[in-house]
Amino acid sequence: MFARIDHVGVAVEDLDAALALYERDYDMQLVHREIVEEQGVEAALLDVGENHVELLAPTAEDTPVGKFLSRRGPGLHHVAYQTGDITAELERLKASGVRLIDETPRVGIRQSRVAFLHPKSSGGVLTEIVQPSH
Ligand code: CO
């Protein structure tokens, strides 16, 4: 089962410009910034209570987030739910007929394990499930 919303992912063109909004104007705390090569993004994680906002800037145009930006422009990109056992959760979802983008978990920000579900079987919402590393 999903324990909580882990984060909301937002696609941005310019990470520093976006951070000015989130850190200065929204007064959120930047807790982590990392280039995740496997996903072709530079990601910034900000605290909102026990949840997060994840800002995503593409490292190149031909990455998933780069393509998203050229198709739709900046904005909401995905929602991520937290789970304690991502492998069991993926098996359960697959058995329920949910289409998976990632059949097996991959490495996400802060050494978490993540997998994406296809928006076509998730009501049009790109959905990520996350098992934190701790
Ligand atoms: Co995410």
PDB file of C-alpha atoms and ligand atoms in Angstrom:
ATOM      1  CA  MET A   1       0.000   0.000   0.000  1.00  0.00           C
ATOM      2  CA  PHE A   2       1.012   3.603  -0.393  1.00  0.00           C
ATOM      3  CA  ALA A   3       2.069   5.109   2.934  1.00  0.00           C
ATOM      4  CA  ARG A   4       1.882   8.756   1.961  1.00  0.00           C
ATOM      5  CA  ILE A   5       2.623  11.222  -0.805  1.00  0.00           C
ATOM      6  CA  ASP A   6       6.420  11.381  -0.953  1.00  0.00           C
ATOM      7  CA  HIS A   7       6.699  14.263  -3.361  1.00  0.00           C
ATOM      8  CA  VAL A   8       5.182  16.168  -6.223  1.00  0.00           C
ATOM      9  CA  GLY A   9       7.482  16.455  -9.247  1.00  0.00           C
ATOM     10  CA  VAL A  10       7.597  19.749 -11.143  1.00  0.00           C
ATOM     11  CA  ALA A  11       9.359  20.150 -14.497  1.00  0.00           C
ATOM     12  CA  VAL A  12      11.314  23.388 -14.815  1.00  0.00           C
ATOM     13  CA  GLU A  13      13.441  24.969 -17.524  1.00  0.00           C
ATOM     14  CA  ASP A  14      15.884  26.624 -15.144  1.00  0.00           C
ATOM     15  CA  LEU A  15      16.569  25.122 -11.742  1.00  0.00           C
ATOM     16  CA  ASP A  16      18.091  28.238 -10.197  1.00  0.00           C
ATOM     17  CA  ALA A  17      15.210  30.412 -11.331  1.00  0.00           C
ATOM     18  CA  ALA A  18      12.736  27.880  -9.952  1.00  0.00           C
ATOM     19  CA  LEU A  19      14.628  27.702  -6.652  1.00  0.00           C
ATOM     20  CA  ALA A  20      14.313  31.460  -6.290  1.00  0.00           C
ATOM     21  CA  LEU A  21      10.532  31.000  -6.299  1.00  0.00           C
ATOM     22  CA  TYR A  22      10.429  27.992  -3.994  1.00  0.00           C
ATOM     23  CA  GLU A  23      13.166  29.024  -1.542  1.00  0.00           C
ATOM     24  CA  ARG A  24      12.774  32.781  -1.447  1.00  0.00           C
ATOM     25  CA  ASP A  25       9.100  33.386  -2.188  1.00  0.00           C
ATOM     26  CA  TYR A  26       7.568  30.160  -0.826  1.00  0.00           C
ATOM     27  CA  ASP A  27      10.133  29.988   1.995  1.00  0.00           C
ATOM     28  CA  MET A  28      10.720  26.253   1.581  1.00  0.00           C
ATOM     29  CA  GLN A  29      14.004  24.665   2.556  1.00  0.00           C
ATOM     30  CA  LEU A  30      16.247  23.122  -0.078  1.00  0.00           C
ATOM     31  CA  VAL A  31      17.390  19.807   1.396  1.00  0.00           C
ATOM     32  CA  HIS A  32      19.089  18.113  -1.522  1.00  0.00           C
ATOM     33  CA  ARG A  33      20.328  18.772  -5.037  1.00  0.00           C
ATOM     34  CA  GLU A  34      21.653  16.088  -7.332  1.00  0.00           C
ATOM     35  CA  ILE A  35      22.196  15.180 -10.970  1.00  0.00           C
ATOM     36  CA  VAL A  36      20.503  11.820 -11.575  1.00  0.00           C
ATOM     37  CA  GLU A  37      22.238  10.668 -14.775  1.00  0.00           C
ATOM     38  CA  GLU A  38      19.989   7.653 -15.209  1.00  0.00           C
ATOM     39  CA  GLN A  39      16.930   9.899 -15.455  1.00  0.00           C
ATOM     40  CA  GLY A  40      18.632  12.744 -17.329  1.00  0.00           C
ATOM     41  CA  VAL A  41      17.717  15.352 -14.741  1.00  0.00           C
ATOM     42  CA  GLU A  42      19.146  17.703 -12.215  1.00  0.00           C
ATOM     43  CA  ALA A  43      16.798  17.441  -9.263  1.00  0.00           C
ATOM     44  CA  ALA A  44      16.254  19.671  -6.246  1.00  0.00           C
ATOM     45  CA  LEU A  45      14.294  18.477  -3.246  1.00  0.00           C
ATOM     46  CA  LEU A  46      12.549  20.916  -0.926  1.00  0.00           C
ATOM     47  CA  ASP A  47      10.889  20.138   2.390  1.00  0.00           C
ATOM     48  CA  VAL A  48       7.181  20.729   2.899  1.00  0.00           C
ATOM     49  CA  GLY A  49       6.416  19.268   6.308  1.00  0.00           C
ATOM     50  CA  GLU A  50       7.189  15.568   5.992  1.00  0.00           C
ATOM     51  CA  ASN A  51       6.665  15.638   2.216  1.00  0.00           C
ATOM     52  CA  HIS A  52       8.634  17.181  -0.620  1.00  0.00           C
ATOM     53  CA  VAL A  53       8.526  19.094  -3.823  1.00  0.00           C
ATOM     54  CA  GLU A  54      10.973  17.769  -6.424  1.00  0.00           C
ATOM     55  CA  LEU A  55      12.060  20.263  -9.069  1.00  0.00           C
ATOM     56  CA  LEU A  56      13.365  18.617 -12.238  1.00  0.00           C
ATOM     57  CA  ALA A  57      15.458  20.301 -14.904  1.00  0.00           C
ATOM     58  CA  PRO A  58      16.566  18.184 -17.880  1.00  0.00           C
ATOM     59  CA  THR A  59      20.277  17.631 -18.515  1.00  0.00           C
ATOM     60  CA  ALA A  60      19.547  17.445 -22.283  1.00  0.00           C
ATOM     61  CA  GLU A  61      16.643  17.980 -24.682  1.00  0.00           C
ATOM     62  CA  ASP A  62      16.296  14.309 -25.627  1.00  0.00           C
ATOM     63  CA  THR A  63      15.574  13.174 -22.061  1.00  0.00           C
ATOM     64  CA  PRO A  64      12.069  12.370 -20.756  1.00  0.00           C
ATOM     65  CA  VAL A  65      11.811  15.685 -18.890  1.00  0.00           C
ATOM     66  CA  GLY A  66      13.372  17.564 -21.832  1.00  0.00           C
ATOM     67  CA  LYS A  67      10.714  16.116 -24.137  1.00  0.00           C
ATOM     68  CA  PHE A  68       7.979  16.884 -21.606  1.00  0.00           C
ATOM     69  CA  LEU A  69       9.099  20.538 -21.509  1.00  0.00           C
ATOM     70  CA  SER A  70       9.153  20.910 -25.282  1.00  0.00           C
ATOM     71  CA  ARG A  71       5.696  19.313 -25.590  1.00  0.00           C
ATOM     72  CA  ARG A  72       3.931  20.912 -22.652  1.00  0.00           C
ATOM     73  CA  GLY A  73       6.155  23.533 -21.091  1.00  0.00           C
ATOM     74  CA  PRO A  74       7.010  23.797 -17.395  1.00  0.00           C
ATOM     75  CA  GLY A  75       4.543  22.540 -14.798  1.00  0.00           C
ATOM     76  CA  LEU A  76       3.335  19.562 -12.800  1.00  0.00           C
ATOM     77  CA  HIS A  77       5.136  16.428 -13.975  1.00  0.00           C
ATOM     78  CA  HIS A  78       4.350  13.553 -11.602  1.00  0.00           C
ATOM     79  CA  VAL A  79       3.124  12.523  -8.189  1.00  0.00           C
ATOM     80  CA  ALA A  80       5.169  10.102  -6.084  1.00  0.00           C
ATOM     81  CA  TYR A  81       3.772   7.768  -3.436  1.00  0.00           C
ATOM     82  CA  GLN A  82       5.960   6.254  -0.762  1.00  0.00           C
ATOM     83  CA  THR A  83       6.077   2.547  -0.005  1.00  0.00           C
ATOM     84  CA  GLY A  84       8.106   0.382   2.365  1.00  0.00           C
ATOM     85  CA  ASP A  85       8.493  -2.465  -0.145  1.00  0.00           C
ATOM     86  CA  ILE A  86       8.708  -1.345  -3.749  1.00  0.00           C
ATOM     87  CA  THR A  87       9.316  -4.842  -5.161  1.00  0.00           C
ATOM     88  CA  ALA A  88       6.161  -6.252  -3.575  1.00  0.00           C
ATOM     89  CA  GLU A  89       4.228  -3.139  -4.592  1.00  0.00           C
ATOM     90  CA  LEU A  90       5.303  -3.457  -8.253  1.00  0.00           C
ATOM     91  CA  GLU A  91       4.235  -7.098  -8.309  1.00  0.00           C
ATOM     92  CA  ARG A  92       0.886  -6.255  -6.775  1.00  0.00           C
ATOM     93  CA  LEU A  93       0.282  -3.390  -9.225  1.00  0.00           C
ATOM     94  CA  LYS A  94       1.284  -5.497 -12.203  1.00  0.00           C
ATOM     95  CA  ALA A  95      -1.062  -8.285 -11.084  1.00  0.00           C
ATOM     96  CA  SER A  96      -3.850  -5.689 -10.883  1.00  0.00           C
ATOM     97  CA  GLY A  97      -3.256  -4.804 -14.522  1.00  0.00           C
ATOM     98  CA  VAL A  98      -1.509  -1.478 -13.961  1.00  0.00           C
ATOM     99  CA  ARG A  99       0.953  -0.739 -16.769  1.00  0.00           C
ATOM    100  CA  LEU A 100       4.480  -0.237 -15.497  1.00  0.00           C
ATOM    101  CA  ILE A 101       7.140   1.899 -17.161  1.00  0.00           C
ATOM    102  CA  ASP A 102       9.740   0.315 -14.875  1.00  0.00           C
ATOM    103  CA  GLU A 103       9.346  -3.421 -14.303  1.00  0.00           C
ATOM    104  CA  THR A 104      12.109  -3.287 -11.723  1.00  0.00           C
ATOM    105  CA  PRO A 105      13.093  -0.406  -9.426  1.00  0.00           C
ATOM    106  CA  ARG A 106      15.880   1.952 -10.399  1.00  0.00           C
ATOM    107  CA  VAL A 107      17.989   4.380  -8.434  1.00  0.00           C
ATOM    108  CA  GLY A 108      16.378   7.720  -7.672  1.00  0.00           C
ATOM    109  CA  ILE A 109      17.349  10.823  -5.777  1.00  0.00           C
ATOM    110  CA  ARG A 110      19.135  10.255  -2.437  1.00  0.00           C
ATOM    111  CA  GLN A 111      19.690   6.579  -3.259  1.00  0.00           C
ATOM    112  CA  SER A 112      15.986   5.830  -3.088  1.00  0.00           C
ATOM    113  CA  ARG A 113      14.499   3.060  -5.217  1.00  0.00           C
ATOM    114  CA  VAL A 114      11.877   4.303  -7.638  1.00  0.00           C
ATOM    115  CA  ALA A 115       9.611   3.042 -10.407  1.00  0.00           C
ATOM    116  CA  PHE A 116       7.199   4.841 -12.708  1.00  0.00           C
ATOM    117  CA  LEU A 117       3.704   3.699 -13.655  1.00  0.00           C
ATOM    118  CA  HIS A 118       2.357   4.514 -17.076  1.00  0.00           C
ATOM    119  CA  PRO A 119      -0.032   7.491 -17.171  1.00  0.00           C
ATOM    120  CA  LYS A 120      -2.290   5.534 -19.590  1.00  0.00           C
ATOM    121  CA  SER A 121      -3.311   3.209 -16.781  1.00  0.00           C
ATOM    122  CA  SER A 122      -2.967   5.821 -14.024  1.00  0.00           C
ATOM    123  CA  GLY A 123      -5.742   8.160 -15.056  1.00  0.00           C
ATOM    124  CA  GLY A 124      -3.466  10.423 -17.069  1.00  0.00           C
ATOM    125  CA  VAL A 125      -1.177  11.077 -14.096  1.00  0.00           C
ATOM    126  CA  LEU A 126       2.451  10.042 -14.390  1.00  0.00           C
ATOM    127  CA  THR A 127       2.857   8.196 -11.101  1.00  0.00           C
ATOM    128  CA  GLU A 128       6.056   7.239  -9.300  1.00  0.00           C
ATOM    129  CA  ILE A 129       6.442   4.949  -6.349  1.00  0.00           C
ATOM    130  CA  VAL A 130       9.368   5.495  -4.023  1.00  0.00           C
ATOM    131  CA  GLN A 131      11.070   3.425  -1.392  1.00  0.00           C
ATOM    132  CA  PRO A 132      13.381   5.726   0.561  1.00  0.00           C
ATOM    133  CA  SER A 133      16.903   4.456   1.282  1.00  0.00           C
ATOM    134  CA  HIS A 134      16.626   4.836   5.060  1.00  0.00           C
TER     135      HIS A 134
HETATM  136 CO    CO B   1       9.994  12.009  -8.491  1.00  0.00          CO
END
